[in-house]
Coordinates of C-alpha atoms in Angstrom, one line a residue:
Chain A
M1 CA -15.6 -24.6 21.6
E2 CA -18.6 -23.0 20.8
S3 CA -17.8 -19.6 22.7
M4 CA -14.1 -19.6 20.8
I5 CA -16.0 -18.9 17.9
K6 CA -17.9 -16.8 18.8
Q7 CA -14.6 -14.9 20.4
K8 CA -12.8 -15.1 17.5
I9 CA -15.4 -14.1 14.9
K10 CA -15.5 -10.9 17.8
E11 CA -11.5 -10.5 16.8
V12 CA -12.4 -10.7 12.9
K13 CA -15.2 -7.9 13.1
K14 CA -13.0 -5.4 14.5
G15 CA -10.5 -6.0 11.6
D16 CA -8.1 -9.2 12.8
Q17 CA -7.3 -11.4 9.8
S18 CA -4.9 -13.8 10.9
A19 CA -8.0 -14.8 14.0
F20 CA -10.1 -16.0 10.7
E21 CA -7.3 -19.0 10.1
D22 CA -9.0 -20.3 13.5
I23 CA -12.3 -20.6 12.5
V24 CA -11.2 -21.8 8.6
T25 CA -8.9 -24.2 10.4
F26 CA -12.2 -25.8 12.8
Y27 CA -14.8 -25.5 10.2
Q28 CA -12.9 -27.0 7.3
N29 CA -13.5 -30.6 6.4
K30 CA -17.3 -29.5 7.9
V31 CA -17.7 -27.6 4.8
Y32 CA -15.6 -29.0 2.7
H33 CA -17.7 -32.7 3.4
I34 CA -21.1 -30.8 2.5
C35 CA -19.5 -29.3 -1.0
L36 CA -18.0 -32.6 -2.2
R37 CA -21.5 -35.6 -1.2
M38 CA -23.2 -32.0 -2.8
I39 CA -21.3 -31.6 -6.7
G40 CA -19.7 -35.2 -6.3
N41 CA -16.2 -32.9 -8.0
A42 CA -12.7 -32.7 -5.5
Y43 CA -11.9 -29.8 -7.5
E44 CA -14.8 -27.5 -7.4
A45 CA -15.7 -29.3 -3.6
E46 CA -12.8 -28.1 -2.5
D47 CA -13.6 -24.3 -5.4
L48 CA -16.7 -23.9 -4.2
A49 CA -15.4 -24.1 -0.3
Q50 CA -12.5 -21.8 -0.1
E51 CA -15.1 -19.6 -1.6
A52 CA -17.6 -19.7 1.1
F53 CA -15.1 -19.5 3.9
I54 CA -13.9 -15.9 1.6
R55 CA -18.4 -14.9 1.6
A56 CA -18.5 -15.3 5.3
Y57 CA -15.2 -13.4 5.7
T58 CA -16.4 -10.1 3.4
N59 CA -20.1 -10.8 5.3
I60 CA -18.8 -11.2 8.9
H61 CA -20.2 -7.8 9.6
T62 CA -24.0 -9.3 8.7
F63 CA -23.7 -12.3 11.0
D64 CA -26.1 -12.2 13.7
E65 CA -23.6 -12.9 16.7
R66 CA -26.9 -14.3 19.2
R67 CA -27.0 -17.2 16.4
K68 CA -25.1 -20.3 15.2
F69 CA -22.5 -19.6 13.2
S70 CA -22.2 -23.1 12.0
T71 CA -25.4 -22.3 10.0
W72 CA -24.4 -19.6 8.8
L73 CA -21.0 -20.8 6.8
Y74 CA -23.3 -23.7 5.7
R75 CA -26.0 -21.8 4.2
I76 CA -23.5 -19.7 2.9
A77 CA -22.0 -23.3 1.5
T78 CA -25.4 -24.7 0.5
N79 CA -26.4 -22.1 -1.5
L80 CA -23.1 -20.9 -3.7
T81 CA -23.2 -25.1 -4.6
I82 CA -26.6 -25.5 -5.2
D83 CA -25.8 -22.3 -7.6
R84 CA -23.4 -25.0 -8.9
I85 CA -24.7 -27.5 -9.5
R86 CA -27.6 -24.8 -11.8
K87 CA -25.5 -23.4 -13.8
K88 CA -24.1 -26.8 -15.0
K89 CA -27.1 -29.0 -15.3
P90 CA -26.6 -29.9 -18.9
D91 CA -23.7 -31.5 -18.3
Y92 CA -23.9 -33.1 -14.5
H93 CA -24.2 -36.4 -16.1
L94 CA -20.3 -36.3 -17.3
D95 CA -19.0 -34.8 -15.3
A96 CA -20.8 -37.9 -12.1
E97 CA -18.7 -39.8 -14.4
V98 CA -15.6 -38.5 -14.5
K99 CA -16.0 -38.7 -10.2
G100 CA -16.4 -42.3 -10.6
T101 CA -13.3 -42.3 -12.7
D102 CA -12.2 -40.1 -10.5
G103 CA -12.2 -43.2 -7.4
L104 CA -10.6 -45.7 -9.4
D105 CA -7.3 -44.0 -10.9
M106 CA -7.6 -43.4 -7.1
Y107 CA -8.4 -47.2 -5.8
S108 CA -6.1 -48.1 -8.8
Q109 CA -2.7 -46.2 -8.2
M110 CA -3.1 -46.7 -4.2
A111 CA -3.5 -50.6 -5.0
A112 CA -0.3 -51.0 -7.4
D113 CA 1.6 -49.3 -4.3
Q114 CA -0.1 -51.6 -1.3
A115 CA -1.9 -54.4 -1.7
L116 CA -5.1 -53.9 -0.1
P117 CA -7.3 -56.4 1.4
E118 CA -10.1 -57.8 0.3
E119 CA -12.4 -56.1 2.7
E120 CA -11.4 -52.7 2.6
V121 CA -11.4 -52.0 -1.8
E122 CA -15.2 -54.3 -1.5
S123 CA -15.5 -51.1 1.2
L124 CA -14.3 -48.8 -0.9
E125 CA -16.3 -49.6 -3.7
L126 CA -19.7 -49.6 -1.8
Q127 CA -18.4 -45.9 -0.8
T128 CA -17.9 -45.0 -3.6
Y129 CA -21.3 -46.2 -5.0
I130 CA -22.7 -44.6 -2.4
H131 CA -21.3 -41.3 -2.7
K132 CA -22.6 -41.9 -7.0
E133 CA -25.9 -43.0 -5.8
I134 CA -26.5 -39.9 -3.4
L135 CA -25.2 -37.0 -6.6
A136 CA -28.4 -39.0 -8.9
L137 CA -30.3 -37.3 -6.5
P138 CA -32.6 -34.5 -7.7
P139 CA -30.1 -31.5 -5.7
K140 CA -33.1 -30.6 -2.8
Y141 CA -33.5 -33.5 -1.9
R142 CA -29.6 -34.0 -2.1
S143 CA -28.5 -30.6 -0.4
V144 CA -31.6 -32.1 2.8
I145 CA -29.8 -35.5 2.8
V146 CA -26.7 -34.4 3.1
L147 CA -27.1 -32.1 5.9
R148 CA -29.1 -34.6 7.5
Y149 CA -27.0 -38.3 6.9
L150 CA -23.6 -37.1 6.5
D151 CA -23.6 -33.1 8.7
E152 CA -25.9 -34.6 11.3
L153 CA -28.2 -31.3 11.1
S154 CA -31.1 -31.5 12.7
L155 CA -34.3 -31.0 11.3
Q156 CA -34.7 -27.7 12.8
E157 CA -30.7 -26.5 11.5
I158 CA -31.7 -27.3 7.6
A159 CA -34.3 -25.7 7.8
E160 CA -32.5 -22.5 9.2
V161 CA -30.2 -23.3 6.5
L162 CA -31.8 -23.5 4.1
E163 CA -33.7 -21.1 4.8
I164 CA -36.6 -23.2 4.3
P165 CA -39.7 -24.1 6.5
V166 CA -39.5 -27.0 8.9
G167 CA -42.0 -28.8 6.8
T168 CA -40.7 -28.3 3.8
V169 CA -37.1 -30.0 4.5
K170 CA -39.4 -32.9 6.6
T171 CA -40.3 -33.6 3.5
R172 CA -38.0 -33.6 1.2
V173 CA -35.5 -35.9 3.9
H174 CA -39.3 -38.0 3.2
R175 CA -38.6 -38.5 -0.4
G176 CA -34.9 -38.2 -0.7
R177 CA -34.8 -41.8 2.1
E178 CA -37.5 -43.3 -0.4
A179 CA -35.2 -42.1 -3.4
L180 CA -31.7 -43.6 -1.9
R181 CA -33.7 -46.4 -0.2
K182 CA -34.6 -47.7 -4.8
R183 CA -31.6 -47.2 -5.2
L184 CA -29.6 -48.7 -2.8
R185 CA -32.4 -52.1 -2.1
H186 CA -29.9 -53.5 -4.4
V187 CA -26.9 -52.8 -2.3
Chain B
M1 CA -53.9 -49.6 8.6
N2 CA -53.2 -48.7 4.6
C3 CA -49.8 -49.2 4.1
K4 CA -48.7 -46.9 1.2
K5 CA -50.5 -43.8 3.3
E6 CA -50.0 -44.4 7.0
A7 CA -47.3 -46.8 7.7
V8 CA -45.5 -45.4 5.1
V9 CA -45.8 -42.2 6.7
L10 CA -44.9 -43.2 10.6
M11 CA -42.4 -44.3 8.5
H12 CA -40.2 -41.8 8.2
K13 CA -41.8 -40.2 11.1
Y14 CA -40.1 -42.7 13.5
M15 CA -36.5 -42.3 11.8
D16 CA -37.1 -38.7 12.8
G17 CA -37.8 -39.4 15.6
E18 CA -40.8 -37.9 15.9
L19 CA -42.7 -40.6 16.5
H20 CA -45.0 -40.7 19.4
K21 CA -46.0 -43.6 21.4
E22 CA -49.4 -44.5 20.4
E23 CA -47.8 -44.4 17.0
E24 CA -45.6 -46.7 17.5
R25 CA -47.1 -49.2 19.0
R26 CA -49.8 -48.5 15.6
L27 CA -46.4 -49.6 13.4
R28 CA -45.3 -51.7 14.8
D29 CA -47.7 -54.0 15.3
H30 CA -48.9 -53.1 11.3
L31 CA -45.7 -54.4 11.4
N32 CA -45.4 -57.6 12.7
T33 CA -48.4 -58.5 9.9
C34 CA -47.6 -56.8 6.8
Q35 CA -44.3 -58.3 5.5
S36 CA -44.1 -55.8 2.7
C37 CA -44.3 -53.4 5.0
Q38 CA -41.3 -54.7 7.2
N39 CA -39.0 -55.1 3.8
H40 CA -39.6 -51.1 3.1
F41 CA -38.9 -49.4 6.5
H42 CA -35.9 -52.6 6.3
E43 CA -34.8 -51.6 3.5
L44 CA -35.1 -47.2 4.4
K45 CA -33.2 -48.3 7.4
R46 CA -30.6 -49.9 5.5
A47 CA -30.3 -47.3 3.7
T48 CA -30.0 -44.1 5.5
T49 CA -27.3 -46.4 7.4
L50 CA -24.9 -47.3 4.4
V51 CA -24.8 -42.9 3.8
K52 CA -24.6 -41.9 7.4
N53 CA -21.6 -44.6 7.1
T54 CA -19.7 -43.0 4.4
S55 CA -16.1 -42.2 6.4
P56 CA -16.0 -38.9 6.6
V57 CA -14.2 -36.7 4.4
S58 CA -10.8 -34.2 5.0
A59 CA -10.3 -30.9 3.7
P60 CA -7.6 -30.7 0.9
K61 CA -3.8 -30.5 2.7
N62 CA -3.3 -26.8 2.9
F63 CA -7.3 -25.4 2.2
T64 CA -6.4 -22.6 5.0
A65 CA -4.1 -21.3 3.6
N66 CA -4.9 -20.8 0.7
V67 CA -8.4 -19.4 1.6
M68 CA -6.2 -17.1 4.3
N69 CA -4.3 -16.2 1.3
N70 CA -7.2 -15.0 -1.3
L71 CA -9.1 -13.2 1.7
P72 CA -9.2 -9.6 0.3
K73 CA -6.7 -7.2 2.1
E74 CA -8.5 -4.8 4.5
K75 CA -9.2 -1.7 2.4
K76 CA -8.1 1.2 4.5
R77 CA -11.2 3.1 3.8
K78 CA -13.3 0.2 5.0
S79 CA -12.3 0.1 8.0
Y80 CA -12.7 3.6 9.3
V81 CA -16.1 3.2 7.6
R82 CA -16.3 1.1 9.7
Y83 CA -14.8 2.2 12.7
L84 CA -16.3 4.8 12.7
Q85 CA -19.8 2.8 12.6
R86 CA -18.6 1.9 15.6
H87 CA -18.2 4.6 17.9
P88 CA -21.2 7.0 16.8
L89 CA -19.4 9.7 20.3
I90 CA -16.3 9.6 18.1
T91 CA -17.1 10.5 14.6
A92 CA -19.6 13.6 16.0
A93 CA -16.8 14.2 17.9
A94 CA -14.8 14.2 14.7
V95 CA -17.3 16.6 12.7
F96 CA -17.3 19.0 15.2
F97 CA -14.2 19.8 15.3
I98 CA -13.9 19.4 11.6
L99 CA -17.1 22.3 11.8
M100 CA -14.9 24.4 14.4
F101 CA -11.3 24.0 12.8
S102 CA -13.0 25.2 9.5
G103 CA -14.5 27.9 11.3
I104 CA -11.4 29.4 12.6
F105 CA -9.2 29.2 9.4
S106 CA -11.8 31.6 7.7
A107 CA -11.4 34.0 10.4
W108 CA -7.4 33.9 10.2
N109 CA -7.6 34.4 5.8
Q110 CA -11.0 36.8 7.0
D111 CA -8.7 40.0 7.1
Q112 CA -5.6 41.4 6.2
Q113 CA -6.8 44.5 8.4
V114 CA -4.7 45.9 12.0
T115 CA -7.3 45.5 14.6
V116 CA -6.7 46.2 18.4
S117 CA -8.7 45.2 21.5
K118 CA -8.5 48.6 22.4
Q119 CA -8.5 51.7 20.4
E120 CA -8.4 54.2 23.2
N121 CA -4.5 56.1 22.8
L122 CA -2.7 54.0 20.8
E123 CA -1.5 54.7 17.9
I124 CA -1.5 52.8 14.1
R125 CA 0.8 53.9 11.9
E126 CA 1.6 51.2 8.7
N127 CA 1.2 47.9 10.0
V128 CA 2.7 48.9 13.7
V129 CA 0.7 49.8 17.0
I130 CA 2.4 51.7 19.0
V131 CA 1.7 52.5 22.5
P132 CA 3.6 56.4 23.0
E133 CA 5.2 57.1 25.6
G134 CA 3.7 57.9 29.2
V135 CA 0.6 55.6 28.1
T136 CA -0.1 53.1 30.0
V137 CA -3.1 50.3 28.8
S138 CA -4.9 49.3 31.6
G139 CA -6.5 45.0 30.6
D140 CA -5.0 42.8 28.2
L141 CA -4.2 43.6 25.0
T142 CA -4.7 42.6 21.6
V143 CA -3.4 43.7 18.4
R144 CA -3.8 41.5 15.4
N145 CA -2.2 41.4 11.8
G146 CA 0.2 44.2 13.2
D147 CA 3.2 44.4 15.4
L148 CA 2.7 46.4 18.5
R149 CA 5.6 48.9 19.4
I150 CA 5.6 49.9 23.8
D151 CA 6.6 52.9 24.0
G152 CA 4.6 52.9 26.8
K153 CA 3.7 50.5 29.3
I154 CA 0.7 48.0 29.4
D155 CA -1.0 46.0 32.5
G156 CA -2.1 42.9 31.9
D157 CA -1.4 39.7 28.8
V158 CA -0.4 41.2 25.3
T159 CA -1.3 39.0 23.0
I160 CA -0.1 39.2 18.5
I161 CA -2.2 37.7 16.3
N162 CA 0.1 37.0 12.7
G163 CA 2.8 40.5 14.2
D164 CA 6.0 41.3 15.8
I165 CA 6.7 42.5 18.9
I166 CA 8.9 46.0 18.0
D167 CA 11.1 47.3 20.9
G168 CA 10.2 50.5 21.9
E169 CA 13.6 52.1 22.6
P170 CA 17.0 51.2 21.1
Q171 CA 18.1 47.8 21.0
G172 CA 21.7 49.0 22.4
E173 CA 21.4 51.2 24.8
I174 CA 18.5 49.7 27.7
S175 CA 19.1 46.5 26.8
D176 CA 21.0 45.8 30.3
E177 CA 17.9 47.9 31.6
F178 CA 15.6 45.3 29.5
D179 CA 17.2 42.6 30.0
N180 CA 15.1 42.2 33.8
S181 CA 12.2 40.5 32.5
T182 CA 10.5 42.6 35.3
L183 CA 10.7 45.2 34.0
R184 CA 9.3 44.9 30.5
A185 CA 6.9 47.7 29.6
Y186 CA 4.2 45.1 30.4
S187 CA 2.9 43.4 32.8
G188 CA 1.3 40.6 32.0
E189 CA 2.1 37.8 30.1
L190 CA 3.1 37.9 25.9
T191 CA 1.1 35.8 23.1
E192 CA 2.2 35.9 20.0
V193 CA 0.3 33.8 16.8
N194 CA 2.6 34.3 12.9
Q195 CA 1.3 30.8 11.6
I196 CA -2.1 29.5 11.6
Y197 CA -1.2 26.2 12.9
E198 CA 0.1 28.5 16.4
W199 CA -3.0 30.1 15.0
V200 CA -5.3 27.0 15.5
W201 CA -3.9 26.2 19.0
Y202 CA -4.3 29.5 20.6
H203 CA -8.2 29.7 19.0
T204 CA -8.3 25.6 21.1
K205 CA -6.6 27.2 24.1
Q206 CA -8.9 29.7 24.1
F207 CA -12.2 28.0 23.6
F208 CA -10.8 25.4 26.6
T209 CA -10.0 27.8 28.8
E210 CA -13.3 29.6 28.5
L211 CA -15.0 26.0 28.6
F212 CA -13.1 25.7 31.9
A213 CA -14.1 29.8 32.9
F214 CA -17.7 28.6 32.6
G215 CA -17.4 25.1 34.2
S216 CA -15.6 26.6 37.5
D217 CA -18.5 30.4 37.6
E218 CA -21.1 27.5 37.5

């Protein structure tokens, strides 16, 4: 897979725009996932993920092919998302609230169409709750937790994505985990 | 073991997969004896498991298509620049040709005066170079910015730049004779250069002829 992506990147660098389509298809879920879990709003996540891919395309010539493309791409996505979080900090809690109702809306619609088994409803609610708790973390802990546990990156990879020392990543993962422990204790 | 400091640090090291054998043993021993640390450890593991097990999300439909539609169109100029950056040899060649052709262009515009490569025994009258009757020019002849009339003979190639060849004798009388190419007034090849592109082509040809001649000399 990695070699296929490398080949595609070479083609994009040569000016073949259509080769980028395969790259987007391959990474769209991961990038969207990172953005969604960090920003907590589906529309904004889509917007951010799209922006991340466009930035990756316009700056593709700065990508060093000896490095891992995913790391580079995730860095663009996380940086964009972190910037967005910083900008909208004042109304952040308001947004989290909207996200919660979004989930509820979807769930009630589904329930109207077809009755879900009790368990599934519970797991949906639980997931929504967990996502809310992740979103309640301060952004610097949120980013490492999302990359560590949702995208299963290694500590080294997270350090490269966020361009911070591995030691800092470790500290943030530890504190993020402790914060989650307190928040999810009663689940 | 200090619960708050040492044990918790070891727990996190364990979860990062960085615990040594010895540390692992110490942590296990401590957890066996300390209930509060056991709880702490259990909560940590549970929290990460809950976070890990959230179902994966997939990007919205048409995400790829949307991205592709929003990509900036390749700018022509930009792609040229990139192309040149990647092919320094072509860039060097392009610069070389620009310099060479600009030199030729300026030479073309430089002088409108009649010039002939060989002056001996030739008459120049109102932009017409005449090879008088009975005169034989040995070697190649180049006429610039003027017509050439050959009454005599030229033993070599003829090059006329920005001019024409005028037949020396009235056309009607000797056309039969001169039709035969073996009887023409010059023995070599005739080259007429009238347009600027021909002029450029002529120079390029000459440049390469010289280049190869130079190469074969060595």
